[in-house]
Amino acid sequence: MSPDGVAPDAAGDAPRGDADDVATVDAPEGGSEQRTPAAEGTPDRLSQLEQEGDIAADYLEELLDIADLDGDLDMDVDGDRAAVSIVGADLGQLVGKDGEVLDALQELTRLAVYRETGERSRLMLDISGHRAEQKRRLEELAARTIAEVRESGSPASLEPMSPFQRKVVHDAVAAAGLASESEGTEPRRYVVVLPAG
């Protein structure tokens, strides 16, 4: 667990080989890759993402029925990925410790989408706001780290994180006008925030 109380997820957000879950070229193991923004979506891409969300929602509805759990599903498109959220009163067992069950369910849902479409999915699943809360805490950590780097003028390394966590930090750093890199090897890959030019 990192000093700010953010526990890295055991399972990554991205399928194997999709480091930091963004459009980027992986560096060799132990190296670093520079972040590049993902391409803007097209109307065709938007309809593809909406289809992924529909397939995922059908799969998750069946799963909730089998488990005899009540939950409302919300589908959206978030950037270049489909996003599905399940909200309900008693869904803690679907999140699990440190989001481990949620990560497994996300992978199963992505496989269900792949089975129907033949395309690998980057769909994001959230249950009871777990990922949204984790994202909020990571953005706070990124803001503190950005302030430290600006004040010191020196790079700052964070604790090892999952691909999902690293992506949140990279996005926050880029929005603040600084650069960041991922270094190290899984599962000890971490973000380095770099000072301005």
PDB file of C-alpha atoms in Angstrom:
ATOM      1  CA  MET A   1       0.000   0.000   0.000  1.00  0.00           C
ATOM      2  CA  SER A   2       1.339   3.416  -0.907  1.00  0.00           C
ATOM      3  CA  PRO A   3       1.652   6.249   1.640  1.00  0.00           C
ATOM      4  CA  ASP A   4      -1.545   7.881   0.391  1.00  0.00           C
ATOM      5  CA  GLY A   5      -3.547   4.752   1.130  1.00  0.00           C
ATOM      6  CA  VAL A   6      -4.010   3.723  -2.498  1.00  0.00           C
ATOM      7  CA  ALA A   7      -3.541  -0.019  -2.757  1.00  0.00           C
ATOM      8  CA  PRO A   8      -2.436  -1.119  -6.236  1.00  0.00           C
ATOM      9  CA  ASP A   9      -4.827  -3.563  -7.892  1.00  0.00           C
ATOM     10  CA  ALA A  10      -3.583  -7.120  -8.209  1.00  0.00           C
ATOM     11  CA  ALA A  11      -4.894  -7.419 -11.754  1.00  0.00           C
ATOM     12  CA  GLY A  12      -4.292  -4.850 -14.471  1.00  0.00           C
ATOM     13  CA  ASP A  13      -6.929  -2.982 -16.330  1.00  0.00           C
ATOM     14  CA  ALA A  14      -5.560  -3.802 -19.757  1.00  0.00           C
ATOM     15  CA  PRO A  15      -5.194  -7.149 -21.498  1.00  0.00           C
ATOM     16  CA  ARG A  16      -1.618  -8.500 -21.470  1.00  0.00           C
ATOM     17  CA  GLY A  17       0.600  -6.483 -23.773  1.00  0.00           C
ATOM     18  CA  ASP A  18      -1.559  -3.334 -23.671  1.00  0.00           C
ATOM     19  CA  ALA A  19       0.666  -1.456 -21.231  1.00  0.00           C
ATOM     20  CA  ASP A  20      -0.968   1.436 -19.422  1.00  0.00           C
ATOM     21  CA  ASP A  21      -4.082   0.794 -21.524  1.00  0.00           C
ATOM     22  CA  VAL A  22      -3.360   3.567 -24.030  1.00  0.00           C
ATOM     23  CA  ALA A  23      -2.133   3.932 -27.574  1.00  0.00           C
ATOM     24  CA  THR A  24       1.601   3.602 -26.972  1.00  0.00           C
ATOM     25  CA  VAL A  25       4.488   1.460 -28.140  1.00  0.00           C
ATOM     26  CA  ASP A  26       5.831  -0.750 -25.381  1.00  0.00           C
ATOM     27  CA  ALA A  27       9.480  -0.425 -24.541  1.00  0.00           C
ATOM     28  CA  PRO A  28      11.513  -3.580 -23.885  1.00  0.00           C
ATOM     29  CA  GLU A  29      11.100  -5.058 -20.408  1.00  0.00           C
ATOM     30  CA  GLY A  30      12.773  -2.785 -17.899  1.00  0.00           C
ATOM     31  CA  GLY A  31      12.712   0.194 -20.266  1.00  0.00           C
ATOM     32  CA  SER A  32      10.300   3.059 -20.400  1.00  0.00           C
ATOM     33  CA  GLU A  33       7.704   4.213 -22.869  1.00  0.00           C
ATOM     34  CA  GLN A  34       6.677   7.779 -23.551  1.00  0.00           C
ATOM     35  CA  ARG A  35       2.943   8.403 -23.359  1.00  0.00           C
ATOM     36  CA  THR A  36       1.034   9.389 -26.484  1.00  0.00           C
ATOM     37  CA  PRO A  37      -2.648  10.330 -26.593  1.00  0.00           C
ATOM     38  CA  ALA A  38      -5.143   7.815 -27.994  1.00  0.00           C
ATOM     39  CA  ALA A  39      -6.718   8.575 -31.360  1.00  0.00           C
ATOM     40  CA  GLU A  40     -10.034  10.395 -31.486  1.00  0.00           C
ATOM     41  CA  GLY A  41     -13.086   8.208 -32.065  1.00  0.00           C
ATOM     42  CA  THR A  42     -15.016   8.198 -35.333  1.00  0.00           C
ATOM     43  CA  PRO A  43     -18.787   7.663 -35.757  1.00  0.00           C
ATOM     44  CA  ASP A  44     -18.096   4.037 -36.759  1.00  0.00           C
ATOM     45  CA  ARG A  45     -15.947   3.593 -33.663  1.00  0.00           C
ATOM     46  CA  LEU A  46     -18.683   5.114 -31.498  1.00  0.00           C
ATOM     47  CA  SER A  47     -21.272   2.616 -32.751  1.00  0.00           C
ATOM     48  CA  GLN A  48     -18.766  -0.213 -32.189  1.00  0.00           C
ATOM     49  CA  LEU A  49     -18.251   0.912 -28.578  1.00  0.00           C
ATOM     50  CA  GLU A  50     -22.006   1.180 -28.036  1.00  0.00           C
ATOM     51  CA  GLN A  51     -22.366  -2.383 -29.376  1.00  0.00           C
ATOM     52  CA  GLU A  52     -19.669  -3.545 -26.932  1.00  0.00           C
ATOM     53  CA  GLY A  53     -21.612  -1.901 -24.095  1.00  0.00           C
ATOM     54  CA  ASP A  54     -24.837  -3.646 -25.138  1.00  0.00           C
ATOM     55  CA  ILE A  55     -23.145  -7.053 -25.313  1.00  0.00           C
ATOM     56  CA  ALA A  56     -21.488  -6.473 -21.932  1.00  0.00           C
ATOM     57  CA  ALA A  57     -24.766  -5.378 -20.338  1.00  0.00           C
ATOM     58  CA  ASP A  58     -26.561  -8.508 -21.605  1.00  0.00           C
ATOM     59  CA  TYR A  59     -23.771 -10.704 -20.240  1.00  0.00           C
ATOM     60  CA  LEU A  60     -23.751  -8.946 -16.870  1.00  0.00           C
ATOM     61  CA  GLU A  61     -27.557  -9.081 -16.563  1.00  0.00           C
ATOM     62  CA  GLU A  62     -27.397 -12.869 -16.992  1.00  0.00           C
ATOM     63  CA  LEU A  63     -24.629 -13.051 -14.407  1.00  0.00           C
ATOM     64  CA  LEU A  64     -26.656 -11.002 -11.895  1.00  0.00           C
ATOM     65  CA  ASP A  65     -29.674 -13.265 -12.494  1.00  0.00           C
ATOM     66  CA  ILE A  66     -27.594 -16.411 -11.911  1.00  0.00           C
ATOM     67  CA  ALA A  67     -26.116 -14.937  -8.724  1.00  0.00           C
ATOM     68  CA  ASP A  68     -29.593 -13.718  -7.644  1.00  0.00           C
ATOM     69  CA  LEU A  69     -28.294 -10.163  -7.160  1.00  0.00           C
ATOM     70  CA  ASP A  70     -30.119  -6.912  -7.834  1.00  0.00           C
ATOM     71  CA  GLY A  71     -28.267  -4.216  -9.697  1.00  0.00           C
ATOM     72  CA  ASP A  72     -28.916  -1.443 -12.177  1.00  0.00           C
ATOM     73  CA  LEU A  73     -26.696  -1.234 -15.262  1.00  0.00           C
ATOM     74  CA  ASP A  74     -25.523   2.019 -16.789  1.00  0.00           C
ATOM     75  CA  MET A  75     -23.768   2.050 -20.187  1.00  0.00           C
ATOM     76  CA  ASP A  76     -21.642   4.875 -21.549  1.00  0.00           C
ATOM     77  CA  VAL A  77     -18.713   5.603 -23.852  1.00  0.00           C
ATOM     78  CA  ASP A  78     -15.724   7.052 -22.001  1.00  0.00           C
ATOM     79  CA  GLY A  79     -13.074   8.313 -24.405  1.00  0.00           C
ATOM     80  CA  ASP A  80     -12.120   5.382 -26.627  1.00  0.00           C
ATOM     81  CA  ARG A  81     -13.755   2.630 -24.596  1.00  0.00           C
ATOM     82  CA  ALA A  82     -17.142   1.322 -23.599  1.00  0.00           C
ATOM     83  CA  ALA A  83     -17.950   1.750 -19.916  1.00  0.00           C
ATOM     84  CA  VAL A  84     -20.491  -0.255 -17.944  1.00  0.00           C
ATOM     85  CA  SER A  85     -21.373   0.397 -14.301  1.00  0.00           C
ATOM     86  CA  ILE A  86     -23.387  -1.802 -11.965  1.00  0.00           C
ATOM     87  CA  VAL A  87     -24.987  -0.043  -9.016  1.00  0.00           C
ATOM     88  CA  GLY A  88     -26.794  -1.835  -6.231  1.00  0.00           C
ATOM     89  CA  ALA A  89     -27.210  -2.018  -2.484  1.00  0.00           C
ATOM     90  CA  ASP A  90     -25.283  -5.233  -1.811  1.00  0.00           C
ATOM     91  CA  LEU A  91     -22.646  -5.783  -4.491  1.00  0.00           C
ATOM     92  CA  GLY A  92     -19.510  -5.769  -2.333  1.00  0.00           C
ATOM     93  CA  GLN A  93     -18.822  -9.425  -3.123  1.00  0.00           C
ATOM     94  CA  LEU A  94     -18.591  -8.505  -6.817  1.00  0.00           C
ATOM     95  CA  VAL A  95     -15.827  -6.001  -6.021  1.00  0.00           C
ATOM     96  CA  GLY A  96     -13.780  -8.178  -3.670  1.00  0.00           C
ATOM     97  CA  LYS A  97     -10.648  -7.277  -1.760  1.00  0.00           C
ATOM     98  CA  ASP A  98      -8.747  -4.463  -3.527  1.00  0.00           C
ATOM     99  CA  GLY A  99     -11.061  -4.908  -6.534  1.00  0.00           C
ATOM    100  CA  GLU A 100      -9.788  -8.413  -7.375  1.00  0.00           C
ATOM    101  CA  VAL A 101     -13.243  -9.843  -8.155  1.00  0.00           C
ATOM    102  CA  LEU A 102     -14.122  -6.722 -10.158  1.00  0.00           C
ATOM    103  CA  ASP A 103     -10.952  -7.145 -12.241  1.00  0.00           C
ATOM    104  CA  ALA A 104     -11.825 -10.798 -12.918  1.00  0.00           C
ATOM    105  CA  LEU A 105     -15.394  -9.889 -13.903  1.00  0.00           C
ATOM    106  CA  GLN A 106     -14.081  -7.191 -16.223  1.00  0.00           C
ATOM    107  CA  GLU A 107     -11.865  -9.724 -17.994  1.00  0.00           C
ATOM    108  CA  LEU A 108     -14.755 -12.195 -18.309  1.00  0.00           C
ATOM    109  CA  THR A 109     -16.960  -9.430 -19.713  1.00  0.00           C
ATOM    110  CA  ARG A 110     -14.267  -8.462 -22.221  1.00  0.00           C
ATOM    111  CA  LEU A 111     -14.068 -12.121 -23.280  1.00  0.00           C
ATOM    112  CA  ALA A 112     -17.854 -12.199 -23.762  1.00  0.00           C
ATOM    113  CA  VAL A 113     -17.570  -9.129 -26.010  1.00  0.00           C
ATOM    114  CA  TYR A 114     -14.685 -10.722 -27.929  1.00  0.00           C
ATOM    115  CA  ARG A 115     -16.728 -13.897 -28.454  1.00  0.00           C
ATOM    116  CA  GLU A 116     -19.510 -11.845 -30.082  1.00  0.00           C
ATOM    117  CA  THR A 117     -17.456  -9.328 -32.059  1.00  0.00           C
ATOM    118  CA  GLY A 118     -14.128 -11.029 -32.720  1.00  0.00           C
ATOM    119  CA  GLU A 119     -12.446  -7.781 -31.591  1.00  0.00           C
ATOM    120  CA  ARG A 120     -10.430  -7.292 -28.424  1.00  0.00           C
ATOM    121  CA  SER A 121     -12.240  -4.916 -26.063  1.00  0.00           C
ATOM    122  CA  ARG A 122     -10.901  -2.289 -23.665  1.00  0.00           C
ATOM    123  CA  LEU A 123     -14.272  -2.075 -21.913  1.00  0.00           C
ATOM    124  CA  MET A 124     -14.195  -0.659 -18.394  1.00  0.00           C
ATOM    125  CA  LEU A 125     -16.404  -2.187 -15.712  1.00  0.00           C
ATOM    126  CA  ASP A 126     -17.207  -0.438 -12.444  1.00  0.00           C
ATOM    127  CA  ILE A 127     -19.270  -1.812  -9.578  1.00  0.00           C
ATOM    128  CA  SER A 128     -20.741   0.364  -6.822  1.00  0.00           C
ATOM    129  CA  GLY A 129     -18.379   3.219  -7.773  1.00  0.00           C
ATOM    130  CA  HIS A 130     -15.204   1.333  -6.766  1.00  0.00           C
ATOM    131  CA  ARG A 131     -13.144   2.452  -9.772  1.00  0.00           C
ATOM    132  CA  ALA A 132     -14.563   5.981  -9.678  1.00  0.00           C
ATOM    133  CA  GLU A 133     -13.412   6.358  -6.052  1.00  0.00           C
ATOM    134  CA  GLN A 134     -10.018   4.843  -6.850  1.00  0.00           C
ATOM    135  CA  LYS A 135      -9.648   7.258  -9.765  1.00  0.00           C
ATOM    136  CA  ARG A 136     -10.463  10.215  -7.499  1.00  0.00           C
ATOM    137  CA  ARG A 137      -7.760   9.178  -4.989  1.00  0.00           C
ATOM    138  CA  LEU A 138      -5.206   8.649  -7.754  1.00  0.00           C
ATOM    139  CA  GLU A 139      -5.936  12.088  -9.213  1.00  0.00           C
ATOM    140  CA  GLU A 140      -5.320  13.590  -5.755  1.00  0.00           C
ATOM    141  CA  LEU A 141      -2.006  11.687  -5.534  1.00  0.00           C
ATOM    142  CA  ALA A 142      -1.057  12.929  -9.013  1.00  0.00           C
ATOM    143  CA  ALA A 143      -1.879  16.544  -8.056  1.00  0.00           C
ATOM    144  CA  ARG A 144       0.347  16.341  -4.955  1.00  0.00           C
ATOM    145  CA  THR A 145       3.174  14.764  -6.961  1.00  0.00           C
ATOM    146  CA  ILE A 146       2.885  17.384  -9.730  1.00  0.00           C
ATOM    147  CA  ALA A 147       3.173  20.158  -7.116  1.00  0.00           C
ATOM    148  CA  GLU A 148       6.269  18.485  -5.598  1.00  0.00           C
ATOM    149  CA  VAL A 149       7.944  18.085  -9.014  1.00  0.00           C
ATOM    150  CA  ARG A 150       7.242  21.714  -9.941  1.00  0.00           C
ATOM    151  CA  GLU A 151       8.670  22.916  -6.637  1.00  0.00           C
ATOM    152  CA  SER A 152      11.771  20.687  -6.605  1.00  0.00           C
ATOM    153  CA  GLY A 153      12.465  20.568 -10.355  1.00  0.00           C
ATOM    154  CA  SER A 154      13.340  16.877  -9.943  1.00  0.00           C
ATOM    155  CA  PRO A 155      11.549  13.752 -11.234  1.00  0.00           C
ATOM    156  CA  ALA A 156       9.360  11.851  -8.763  1.00  0.00           C
ATOM    157  CA  SER A 157       8.686   8.098  -8.816  1.00  0.00           C
ATOM    158  CA  LEU A 158       5.449   6.635  -7.480  1.00  0.00           C
ATOM    159  CA  GLU A 159       4.679   3.230  -6.013  1.00  0.00           C
ATOM    160  CA  PRO A 160       4.104   0.316  -8.424  1.00  0.00           C
ATOM    161  CA  MET A 161       0.601   0.419  -9.923  1.00  0.00           C
ATOM    162  CA  SER A 162      -1.685  -1.530 -12.221  1.00  0.00           C
ATOM    163  CA  PRO A 163      -2.107  -0.374 -15.853  1.00  0.00           C
ATOM    164  CA  PHE A 164      -5.451   1.254 -14.950  1.00  0.00           C
ATOM    165  CA  GLN A 165      -3.861   3.181 -12.086  1.00  0.00           C
ATOM    166  CA  ARG A 166      -0.899   4.288 -14.180  1.00  0.00           C
ATOM    167  CA  LYS A 167      -3.214   5.528 -16.935  1.00  0.00           C
ATOM    168  CA  VAL A 168      -5.137   7.702 -14.460  1.00  0.00           C
ATOM    169  CA  VAL A 169      -1.872   9.251 -13.230  1.00  0.00           C
ATOM    170  CA  HIS A 170      -0.477   9.737 -16.769  1.00  0.00           C
ATOM    171  CA  ASP A 171      -3.698  11.485 -17.830  1.00  0.00           C
ATOM    172  CA  ALA A 172      -3.630  13.803 -14.807  1.00  0.00           C
ATOM    173  CA  VAL A 173       0.045  14.666 -15.397  1.00  0.00           C
ATOM    174  CA  ALA A 174      -0.570  15.383 -19.091  1.00  0.00           C
ATOM    175  CA  ALA A 175      -3.558  17.598 -18.230  1.00  0.00           C
ATOM    176  CA  ALA A 176      -1.262  19.601 -15.931  1.00  0.00           C
ATOM    177  CA  GLY A 177       1.208  20.154 -18.780  1.00  0.00           C
ATOM    178  CA  LEU A 178       3.981  17.860 -17.513  1.00  0.00           C
ATOM    179  CA  ALA A 179       5.301  14.568 -18.907  1.00  0.00           C
ATOM    180  CA  SER A 180       5.424  11.122 -17.339  1.00  0.00           C
ATOM    181  CA  GLU A 181       6.802   7.696 -18.152  1.00  0.00           C
ATOM    182  CA  SER A 182       6.192   4.146 -16.977  1.00  0.00           C
ATOM    183  CA  GLU A 183       9.295   2.250 -15.938  1.00  0.00           C
ATOM    184  CA  GLY A 184      10.102  -1.151 -14.481  1.00  0.00           C
ATOM    185  CA  THR A 185       8.570  -4.545 -15.187  1.00  0.00           C
ATOM    186  CA  GLU A 186       5.186  -5.980 -14.242  1.00  0.00           C
ATOM    187  CA  PRO A 187       3.977  -6.318 -11.565  1.00  0.00           C
ATOM    188  CA  ARG A 188       6.362  -3.649 -10.217  1.00  0.00           C
ATOM    189  CA  ARG A 189       5.823  -1.124 -13.032  1.00  0.00           C
ATOM    190  CA  TYR A 190       5.578   2.456 -11.804  1.00  0.00           C
ATOM    191  CA  VAL A 191       5.100   6.040 -13.008  1.00  0.00           C
ATOM    192  CA  VAL A 192       7.837   8.673 -13.036  1.00  0.00           C
ATOM    193  CA  VAL A 193       6.612  12.288 -13.198  1.00  0.00           C
ATOM    194  CA  LEU A 194       9.101  14.521 -15.014  1.00  0.00           C
ATOM    195  CA  PRO A 195       9.721  18.249 -14.503  1.00  0.00           C
ATOM    196  CA  ALA A 196       8.887  20.687 -17.294  1.00  0.00           C
ATOM    197  CA  GLY A 197      11.405  21.069 -20.174  1.00  0.00           C
TER     198      GLY A 197
END
